[in-house]
Short mmCIF file of C-alpha atoms and ligand atoms in Angstrom, two decimals:
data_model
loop_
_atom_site.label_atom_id
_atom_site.label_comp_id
_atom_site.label_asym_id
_atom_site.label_seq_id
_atom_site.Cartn_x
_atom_site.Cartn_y
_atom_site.Cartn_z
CA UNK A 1 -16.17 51.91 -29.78
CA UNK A 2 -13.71 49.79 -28.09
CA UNK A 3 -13.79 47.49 -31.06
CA UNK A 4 -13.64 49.69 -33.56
CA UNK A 5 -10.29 51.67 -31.73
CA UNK A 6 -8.72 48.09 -31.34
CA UNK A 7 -9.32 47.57 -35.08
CA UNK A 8 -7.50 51.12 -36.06
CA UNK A 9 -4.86 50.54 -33.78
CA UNK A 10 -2.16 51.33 -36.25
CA UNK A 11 0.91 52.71 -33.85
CA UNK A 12 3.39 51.37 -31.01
CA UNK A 13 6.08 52.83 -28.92
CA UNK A 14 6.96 50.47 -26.32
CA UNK A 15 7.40 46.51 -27.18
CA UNK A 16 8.73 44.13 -24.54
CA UNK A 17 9.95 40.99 -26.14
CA UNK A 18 13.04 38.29 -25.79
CA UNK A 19 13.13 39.63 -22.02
CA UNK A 20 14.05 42.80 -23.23
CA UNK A 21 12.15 46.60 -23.88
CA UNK A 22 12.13 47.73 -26.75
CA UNK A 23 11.05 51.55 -27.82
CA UNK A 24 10.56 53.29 -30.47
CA UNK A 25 13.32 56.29 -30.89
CA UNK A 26 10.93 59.15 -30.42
CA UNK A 27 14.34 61.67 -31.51
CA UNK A 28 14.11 60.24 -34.85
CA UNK A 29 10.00 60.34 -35.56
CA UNK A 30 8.83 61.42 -38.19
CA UNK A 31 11.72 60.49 -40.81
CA UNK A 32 13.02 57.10 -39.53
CA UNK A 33 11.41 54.32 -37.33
CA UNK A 34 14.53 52.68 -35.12
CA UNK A 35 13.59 50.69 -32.36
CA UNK A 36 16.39 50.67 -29.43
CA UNK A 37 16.77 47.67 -27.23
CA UNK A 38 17.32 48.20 -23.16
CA UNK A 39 18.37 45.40 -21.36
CA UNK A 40 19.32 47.35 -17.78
CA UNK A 41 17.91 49.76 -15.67
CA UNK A 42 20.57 52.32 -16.83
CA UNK A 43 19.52 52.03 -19.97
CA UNK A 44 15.99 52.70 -19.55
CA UNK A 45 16.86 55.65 -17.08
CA UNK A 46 19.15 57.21 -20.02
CA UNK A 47 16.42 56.47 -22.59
CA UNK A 48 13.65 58.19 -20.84
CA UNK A 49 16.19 61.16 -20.06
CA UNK A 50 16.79 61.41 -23.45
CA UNK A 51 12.98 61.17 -24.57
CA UNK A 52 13.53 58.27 -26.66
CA UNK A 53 10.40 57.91 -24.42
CA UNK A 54 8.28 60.18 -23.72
CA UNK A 55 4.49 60.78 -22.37
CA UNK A 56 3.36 60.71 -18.67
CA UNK A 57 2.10 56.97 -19.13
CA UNK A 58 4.68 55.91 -21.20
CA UNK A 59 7.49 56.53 -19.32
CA UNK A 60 5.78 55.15 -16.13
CA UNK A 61 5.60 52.04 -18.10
CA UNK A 62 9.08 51.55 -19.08
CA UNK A 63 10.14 52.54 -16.23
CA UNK A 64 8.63 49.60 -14.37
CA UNK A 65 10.01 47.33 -17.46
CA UNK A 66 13.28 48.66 -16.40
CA UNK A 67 12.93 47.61 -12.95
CA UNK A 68 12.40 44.16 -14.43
CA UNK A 69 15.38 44.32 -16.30
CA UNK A 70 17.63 45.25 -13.11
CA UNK A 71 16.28 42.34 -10.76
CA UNK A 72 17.44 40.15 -13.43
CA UNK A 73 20.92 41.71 -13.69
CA UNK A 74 21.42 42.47 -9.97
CA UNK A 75 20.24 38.84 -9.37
CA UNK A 76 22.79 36.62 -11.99
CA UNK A 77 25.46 39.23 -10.21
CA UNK A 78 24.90 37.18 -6.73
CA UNK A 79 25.13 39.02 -3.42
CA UNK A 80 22.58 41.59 -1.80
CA UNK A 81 20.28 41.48 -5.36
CA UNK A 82 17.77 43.67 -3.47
CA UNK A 83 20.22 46.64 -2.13
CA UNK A 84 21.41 46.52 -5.92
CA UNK A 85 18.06 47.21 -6.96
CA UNK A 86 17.39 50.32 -4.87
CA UNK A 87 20.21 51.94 -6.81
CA UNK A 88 18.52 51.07 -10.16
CA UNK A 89 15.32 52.23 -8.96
CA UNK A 90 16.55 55.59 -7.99
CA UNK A 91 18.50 56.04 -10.93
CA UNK A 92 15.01 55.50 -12.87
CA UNK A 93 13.41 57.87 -10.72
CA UNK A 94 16.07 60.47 -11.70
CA UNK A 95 15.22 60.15 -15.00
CA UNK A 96 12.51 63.17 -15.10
CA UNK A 97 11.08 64.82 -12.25
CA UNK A 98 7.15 66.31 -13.32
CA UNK A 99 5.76 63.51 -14.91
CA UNK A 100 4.14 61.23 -11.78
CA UNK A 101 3.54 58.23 -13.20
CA UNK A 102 6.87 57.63 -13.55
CA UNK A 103 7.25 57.63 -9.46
CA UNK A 104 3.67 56.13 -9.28
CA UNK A 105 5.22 52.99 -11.35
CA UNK A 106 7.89 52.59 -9.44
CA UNK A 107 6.24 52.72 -6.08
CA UNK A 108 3.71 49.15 -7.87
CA UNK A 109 7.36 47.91 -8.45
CA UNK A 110 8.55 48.27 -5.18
CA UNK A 111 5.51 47.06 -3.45
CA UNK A 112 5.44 44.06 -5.69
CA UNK A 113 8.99 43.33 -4.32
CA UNK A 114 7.70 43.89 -1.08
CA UNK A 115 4.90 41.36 -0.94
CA UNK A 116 7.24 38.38 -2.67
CA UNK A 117 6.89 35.40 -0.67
CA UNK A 118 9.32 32.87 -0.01
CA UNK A 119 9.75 30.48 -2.76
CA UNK A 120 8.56 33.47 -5.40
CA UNK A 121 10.60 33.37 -8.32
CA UNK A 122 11.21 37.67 -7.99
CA UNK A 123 12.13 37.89 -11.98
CA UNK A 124 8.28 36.23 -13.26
CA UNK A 125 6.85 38.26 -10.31
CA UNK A 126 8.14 42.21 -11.22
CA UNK A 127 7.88 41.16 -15.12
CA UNK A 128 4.38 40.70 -14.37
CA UNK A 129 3.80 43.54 -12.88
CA UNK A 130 5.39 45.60 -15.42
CA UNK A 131 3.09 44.11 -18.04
CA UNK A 132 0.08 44.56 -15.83
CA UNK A 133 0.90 48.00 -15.95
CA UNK A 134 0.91 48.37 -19.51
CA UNK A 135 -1.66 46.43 -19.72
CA UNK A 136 -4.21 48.58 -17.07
CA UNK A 137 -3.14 51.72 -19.16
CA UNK A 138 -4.10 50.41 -22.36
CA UNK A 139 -7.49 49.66 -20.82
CA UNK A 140 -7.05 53.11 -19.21
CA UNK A 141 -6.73 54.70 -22.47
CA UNK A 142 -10.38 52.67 -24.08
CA UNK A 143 -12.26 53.63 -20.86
CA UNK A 144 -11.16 57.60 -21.27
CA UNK A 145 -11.76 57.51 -24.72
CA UNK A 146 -15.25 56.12 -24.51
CA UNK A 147 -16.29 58.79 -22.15
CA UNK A 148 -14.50 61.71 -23.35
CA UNK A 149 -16.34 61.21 -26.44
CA UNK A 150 -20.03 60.91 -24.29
CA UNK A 151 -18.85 64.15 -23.24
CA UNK A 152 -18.75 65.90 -26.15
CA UNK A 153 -21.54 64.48 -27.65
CA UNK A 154 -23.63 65.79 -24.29
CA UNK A 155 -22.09 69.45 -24.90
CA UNK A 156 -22.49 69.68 -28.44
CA UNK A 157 -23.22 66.37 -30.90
CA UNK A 158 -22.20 67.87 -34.19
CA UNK A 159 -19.07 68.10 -35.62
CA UNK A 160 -16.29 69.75 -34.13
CA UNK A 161 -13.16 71.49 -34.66
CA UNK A 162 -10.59 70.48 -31.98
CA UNK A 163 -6.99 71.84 -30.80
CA UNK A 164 -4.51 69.95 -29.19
CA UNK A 165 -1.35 70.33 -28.13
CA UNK A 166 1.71 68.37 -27.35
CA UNK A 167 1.83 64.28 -28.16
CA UNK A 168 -0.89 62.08 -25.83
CA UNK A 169 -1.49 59.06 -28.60
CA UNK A 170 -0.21 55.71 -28.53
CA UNK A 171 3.47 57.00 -28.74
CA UNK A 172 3.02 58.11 -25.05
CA UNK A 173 0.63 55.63 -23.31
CA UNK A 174 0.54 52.16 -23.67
CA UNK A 175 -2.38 52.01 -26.20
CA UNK A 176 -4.29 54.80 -27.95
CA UNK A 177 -3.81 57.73 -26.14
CA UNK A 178 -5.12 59.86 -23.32
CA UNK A 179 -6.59 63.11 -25.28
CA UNK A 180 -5.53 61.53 -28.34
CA UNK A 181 -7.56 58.75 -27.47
CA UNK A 182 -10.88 60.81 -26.82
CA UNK A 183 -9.69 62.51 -30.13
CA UNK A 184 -9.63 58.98 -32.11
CA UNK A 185 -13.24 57.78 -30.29
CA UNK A 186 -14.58 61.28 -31.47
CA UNK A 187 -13.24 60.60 -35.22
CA UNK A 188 -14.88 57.39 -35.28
CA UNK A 189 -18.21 57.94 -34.25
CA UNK A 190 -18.25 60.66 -37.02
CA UNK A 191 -18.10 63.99 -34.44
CA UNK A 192 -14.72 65.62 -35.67
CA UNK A 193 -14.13 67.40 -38.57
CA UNK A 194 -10.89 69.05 -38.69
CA UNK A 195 -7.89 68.61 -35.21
CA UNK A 196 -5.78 71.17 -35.44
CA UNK A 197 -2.25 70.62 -33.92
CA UNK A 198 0.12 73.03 -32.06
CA UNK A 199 3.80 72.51 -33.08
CA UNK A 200 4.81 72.28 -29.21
CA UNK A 201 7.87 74.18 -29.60
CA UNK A 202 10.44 73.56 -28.77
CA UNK A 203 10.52 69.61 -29.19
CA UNK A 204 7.80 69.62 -31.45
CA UNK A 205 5.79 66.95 -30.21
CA UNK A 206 2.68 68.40 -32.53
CA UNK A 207 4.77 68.50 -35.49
CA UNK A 208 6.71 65.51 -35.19
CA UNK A 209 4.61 63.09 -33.54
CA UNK A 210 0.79 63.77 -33.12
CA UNK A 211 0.62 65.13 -36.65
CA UNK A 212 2.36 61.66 -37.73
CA UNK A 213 0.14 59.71 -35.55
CA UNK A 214 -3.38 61.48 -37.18
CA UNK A 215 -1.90 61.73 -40.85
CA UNK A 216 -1.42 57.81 -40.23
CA UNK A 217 -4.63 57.01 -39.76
CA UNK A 218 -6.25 59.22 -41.82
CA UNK A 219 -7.46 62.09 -39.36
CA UNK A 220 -8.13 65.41 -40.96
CA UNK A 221 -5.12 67.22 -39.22
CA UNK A 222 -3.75 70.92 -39.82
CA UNK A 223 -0.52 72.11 -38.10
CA UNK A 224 -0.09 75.42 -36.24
CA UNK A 225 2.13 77.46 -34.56
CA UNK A 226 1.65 77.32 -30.91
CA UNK A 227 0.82 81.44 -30.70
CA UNK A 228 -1.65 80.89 -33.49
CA UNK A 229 -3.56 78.92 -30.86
CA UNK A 230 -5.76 82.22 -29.71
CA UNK A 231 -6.31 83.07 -33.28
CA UNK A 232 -7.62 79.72 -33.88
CA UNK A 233 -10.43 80.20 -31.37
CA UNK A 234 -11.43 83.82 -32.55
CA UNK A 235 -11.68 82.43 -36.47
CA UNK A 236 -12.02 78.78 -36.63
CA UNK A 237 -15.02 77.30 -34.62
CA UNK A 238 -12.89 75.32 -32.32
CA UNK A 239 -15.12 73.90 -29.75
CA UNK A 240 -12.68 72.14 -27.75
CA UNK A 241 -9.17 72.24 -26.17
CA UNK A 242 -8.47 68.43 -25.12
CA UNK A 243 -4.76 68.05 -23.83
CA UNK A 244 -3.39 65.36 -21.78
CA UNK A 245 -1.24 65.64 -18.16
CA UNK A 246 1.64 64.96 -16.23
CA UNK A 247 0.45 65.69 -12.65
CA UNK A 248 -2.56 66.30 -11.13
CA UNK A 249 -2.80 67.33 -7.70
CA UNK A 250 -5.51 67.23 -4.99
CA UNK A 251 -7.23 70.56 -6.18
CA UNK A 252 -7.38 69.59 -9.82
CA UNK A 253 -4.79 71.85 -10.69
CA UNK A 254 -3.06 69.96 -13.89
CA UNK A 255 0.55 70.14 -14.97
CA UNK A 256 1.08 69.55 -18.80
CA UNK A 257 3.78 70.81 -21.77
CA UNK A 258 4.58 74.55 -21.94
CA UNK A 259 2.39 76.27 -23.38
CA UNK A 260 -0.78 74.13 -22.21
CA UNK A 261 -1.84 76.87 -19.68
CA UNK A 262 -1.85 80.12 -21.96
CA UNK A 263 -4.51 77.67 -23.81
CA UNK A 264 -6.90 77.33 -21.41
CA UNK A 265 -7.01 81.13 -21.05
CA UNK A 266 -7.41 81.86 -24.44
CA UNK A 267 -10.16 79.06 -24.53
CA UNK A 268 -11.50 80.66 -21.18
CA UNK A 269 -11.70 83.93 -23.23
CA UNK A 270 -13.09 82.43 -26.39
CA UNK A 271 -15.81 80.44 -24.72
CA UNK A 272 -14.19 76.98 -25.44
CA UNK A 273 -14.44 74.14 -23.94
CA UNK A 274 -11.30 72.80 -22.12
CA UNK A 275 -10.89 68.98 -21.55
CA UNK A 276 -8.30 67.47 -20.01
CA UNK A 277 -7.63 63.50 -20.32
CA UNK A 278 -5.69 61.26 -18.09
CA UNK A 279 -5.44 57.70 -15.95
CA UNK A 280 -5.54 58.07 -12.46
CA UNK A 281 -1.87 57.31 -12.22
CA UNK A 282 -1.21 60.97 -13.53
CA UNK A 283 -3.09 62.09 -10.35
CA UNK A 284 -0.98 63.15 -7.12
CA UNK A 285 -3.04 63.21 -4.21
CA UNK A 286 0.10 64.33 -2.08
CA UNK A 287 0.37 67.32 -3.14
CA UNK A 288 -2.58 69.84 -2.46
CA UNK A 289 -2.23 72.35 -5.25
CA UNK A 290 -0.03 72.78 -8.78
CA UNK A 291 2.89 75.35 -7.07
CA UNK A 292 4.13 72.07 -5.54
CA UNK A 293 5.04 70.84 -8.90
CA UNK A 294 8.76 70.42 -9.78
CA UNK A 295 8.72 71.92 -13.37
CA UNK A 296 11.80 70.22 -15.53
CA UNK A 297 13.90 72.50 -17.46
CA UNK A 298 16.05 71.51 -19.67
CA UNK A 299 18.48 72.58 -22.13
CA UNK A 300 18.49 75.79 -23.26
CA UNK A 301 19.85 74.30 -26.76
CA UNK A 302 16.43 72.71 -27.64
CA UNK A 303 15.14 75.98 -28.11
CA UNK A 304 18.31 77.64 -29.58
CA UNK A 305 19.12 75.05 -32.07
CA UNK A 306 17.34 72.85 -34.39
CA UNK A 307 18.68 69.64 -35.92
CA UNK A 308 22.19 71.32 -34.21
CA UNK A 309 21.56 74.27 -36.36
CA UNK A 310 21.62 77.45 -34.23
CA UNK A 311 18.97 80.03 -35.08
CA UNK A 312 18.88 82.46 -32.64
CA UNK A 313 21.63 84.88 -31.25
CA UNK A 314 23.84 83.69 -28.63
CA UNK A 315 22.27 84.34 -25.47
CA UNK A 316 20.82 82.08 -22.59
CA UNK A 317 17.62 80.20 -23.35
CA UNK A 318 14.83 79.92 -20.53
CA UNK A 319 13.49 76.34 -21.26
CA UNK A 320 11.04 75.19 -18.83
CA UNK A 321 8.56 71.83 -20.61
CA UNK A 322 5.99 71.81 -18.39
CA UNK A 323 3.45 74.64 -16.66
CA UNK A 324 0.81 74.46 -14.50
CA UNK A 325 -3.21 75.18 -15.17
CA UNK A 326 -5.10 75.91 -12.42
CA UNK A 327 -8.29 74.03 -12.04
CA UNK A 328 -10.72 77.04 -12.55
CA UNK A 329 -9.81 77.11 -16.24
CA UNK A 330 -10.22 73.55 -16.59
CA UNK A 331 -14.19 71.95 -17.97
CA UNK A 332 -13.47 68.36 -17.23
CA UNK A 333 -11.14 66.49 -16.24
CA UNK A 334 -11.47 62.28 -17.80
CA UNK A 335 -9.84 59.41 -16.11
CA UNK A 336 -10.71 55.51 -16.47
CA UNK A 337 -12.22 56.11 -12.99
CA UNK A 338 -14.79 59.07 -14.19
CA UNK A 339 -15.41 62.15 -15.82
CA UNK A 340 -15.03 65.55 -12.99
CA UNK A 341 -16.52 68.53 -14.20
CA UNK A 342 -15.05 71.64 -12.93
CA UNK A 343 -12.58 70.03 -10.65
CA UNK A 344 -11.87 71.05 -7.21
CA UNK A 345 -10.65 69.76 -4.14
CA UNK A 346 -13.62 67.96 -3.14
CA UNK A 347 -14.52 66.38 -6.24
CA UNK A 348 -11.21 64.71 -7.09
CA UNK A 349 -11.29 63.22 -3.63
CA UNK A 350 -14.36 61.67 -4.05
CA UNK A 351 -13.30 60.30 -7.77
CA UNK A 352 -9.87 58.62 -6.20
CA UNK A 353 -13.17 56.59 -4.03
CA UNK A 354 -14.50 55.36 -7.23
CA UNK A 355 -13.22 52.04 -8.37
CA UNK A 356 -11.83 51.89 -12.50
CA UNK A 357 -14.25 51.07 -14.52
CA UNK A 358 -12.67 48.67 -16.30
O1 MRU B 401 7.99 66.13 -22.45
P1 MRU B 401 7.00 65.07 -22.87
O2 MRU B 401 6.90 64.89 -24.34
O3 MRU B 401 7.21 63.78 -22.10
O4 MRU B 401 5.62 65.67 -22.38
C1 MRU B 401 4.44 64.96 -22.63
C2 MRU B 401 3.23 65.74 -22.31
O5 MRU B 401 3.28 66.82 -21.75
C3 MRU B 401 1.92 65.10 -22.60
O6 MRU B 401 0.99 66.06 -22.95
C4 MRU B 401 1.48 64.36 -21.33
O7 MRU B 401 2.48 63.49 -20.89
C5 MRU B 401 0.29 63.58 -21.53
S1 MRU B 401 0.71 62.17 -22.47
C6 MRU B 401 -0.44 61.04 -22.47
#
């Protein structure tokens, strides 16, 4: 499979190159592709804020890119190079608060810095680093999708109908995707017949992106409203949910996009299978259960407006992107270190043991 996913690789979103990052403008997806260079810190803080980059993975990459980018800066300006860095890497970890790779990233960073030796030229050291960790998701992403898709063939080998929800393809990882991924490996090896996309209101992350992503390569995609989700499982034949995360915490409880809970109800309801897909970077053992999440909000205007068009009437907008699912809803939970079936506290302890398998 991992061949066969390297040879269908069709999609990028992050491109470091001339000692600078590049990304792809997620804002402007599906209509125009416009790459943006960063060459600071700030820049790469502002970018992720703005969701030129987005995805768990994804922005943990960058971010550690943009670490890069500040040693060199805070370096040519002479003085105390490292004090100037702690500024850049707090600004980066101000950038967005739910999604822990982002922190998990910059912690690799700072150890790096940490274990430079004397005589270590700092700028080769952190660029490597940053590129390791693109480079360990993308593996990530080949080792998830490989045993995502042994787990569904286990469950059920023929061909299913599968919902996702949000974007977790190669626009937010640094390779194929998390559930995307799994979806991909499934497609290949024949087992999916139809995915059907929620429109992730209100940035549209179905619509925009994962719909884009699929249509690109040829996947048999339909797009749906996010409250036709429960309908879907009543008339459809879906057989499985498979969503990506932001944060996992000790108990298995998973943070994701709104609207990511409500579906693992409805599939709870509907009998369906509910698969959740991540590295173990996503997975905060520091915090015991999902309440200790901080949940962005942001703008009311993303939900109000569209394109700056308002639609609805003028009143304030409750806009929180992320909730929480609590493990008991949850079938499996994939990571490049192993597969946990019904997750608990126990069980993801004794998966942070296990070693990658890559
Ligand atoms: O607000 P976003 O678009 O950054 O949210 C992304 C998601 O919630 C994804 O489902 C999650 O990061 C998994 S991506 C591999």
């Amino acid at each position: 499979m991992r061949e066969r996913l390297l040879a269908a690789e069709k999609v990028k979103a992050i491109d470091w190159r001339d000692g600078a990052l590049h990304l792809l403008d997620q804002r402007r997806l599906p209509f125009e592709e416009i790459w943006l260079a960063c060459h600071d810190a700030a820049s790469v803080a502002q970018a992720i804020r703005d969701m030129v980059v987005r995805g768990a993975p994804a922005i943990g990459i960058s971010a550690a890119y943009g670490v890069a980018l500040g040693a060199r800066l805070r370096l040519a300006e002479g003085g105390d190079w490292r004090a100037a860095l702690d500024s850049d890497f707090s600004l980066l970890a101000a950038s967005r608060p739910t999604a822990v790779n982002l922190f998990w990233a910059l912690n690799r960073m700072r150890e790096r810095l940490q274990r430079l030796r004397d005589g270590d030229d700092p700028l080769a050291a952190l660029e490597a680093e940053a590129m390791a960790i693109h480079l360990s998701d993308r593996e990530a992403n080949l080792t998830m999708a490989q045993l995502g898709v042994d787990l569904i063939r286990r469950n059920q080998g023929n061909l299913q109908n599968i919902l996702t929800h949000c974007n977790t393809g190669a626009l937010a990882t640094g390779g194929f995707g998390t559930a995307l991924g799994v979806i991909r490996g499934a497609w290949l090896e024949g087992m999916v017949e139809r995915v059907y996309a929620d429109e992730t209101r209100p940035w549209l992350q179905g619509s925009r992106l994962t719909a884009w992503e699929l249509a690109n390569e040829g996947i048999p995609v339909t797009l749906n409203a996010d409250s036709a989700a429960a309908h879907l499982m009543k008339t459809r034949g879906i057989s499985w949910v498979i969503v990506g995360a932001d944060r996992i915490t000790a108990n298995g409880d998973v943070a994701n996009k709104i609207g990511t809970y409500q579906l693992a109800v409805s599939a709870m309801h509907h009998g369906v299978k509910f698969m959740v897909v991540a590295p173990s970077s996503t997975i905060d053992m520091s915090l015991a259960t999902g309440d200790e999440i901080p949940i962005e909000e942001r703008d009311g205007r993303e939900l109000l407006e569209v394109g700056g068009q308002r639609l609805g009437a003028d009143v304030p907008a409750f806009n929180p992107v992320f909730d929480v699912t609590p493990a008991d809803l949850i079938d499996a939970i994939v990571t490049e270190r192993g597969v946990v079936e019904r997750p608990d506290a126990a069980k993801m302890a004794q998966l942070m043991c296990r070693k990658r398998l890559h």
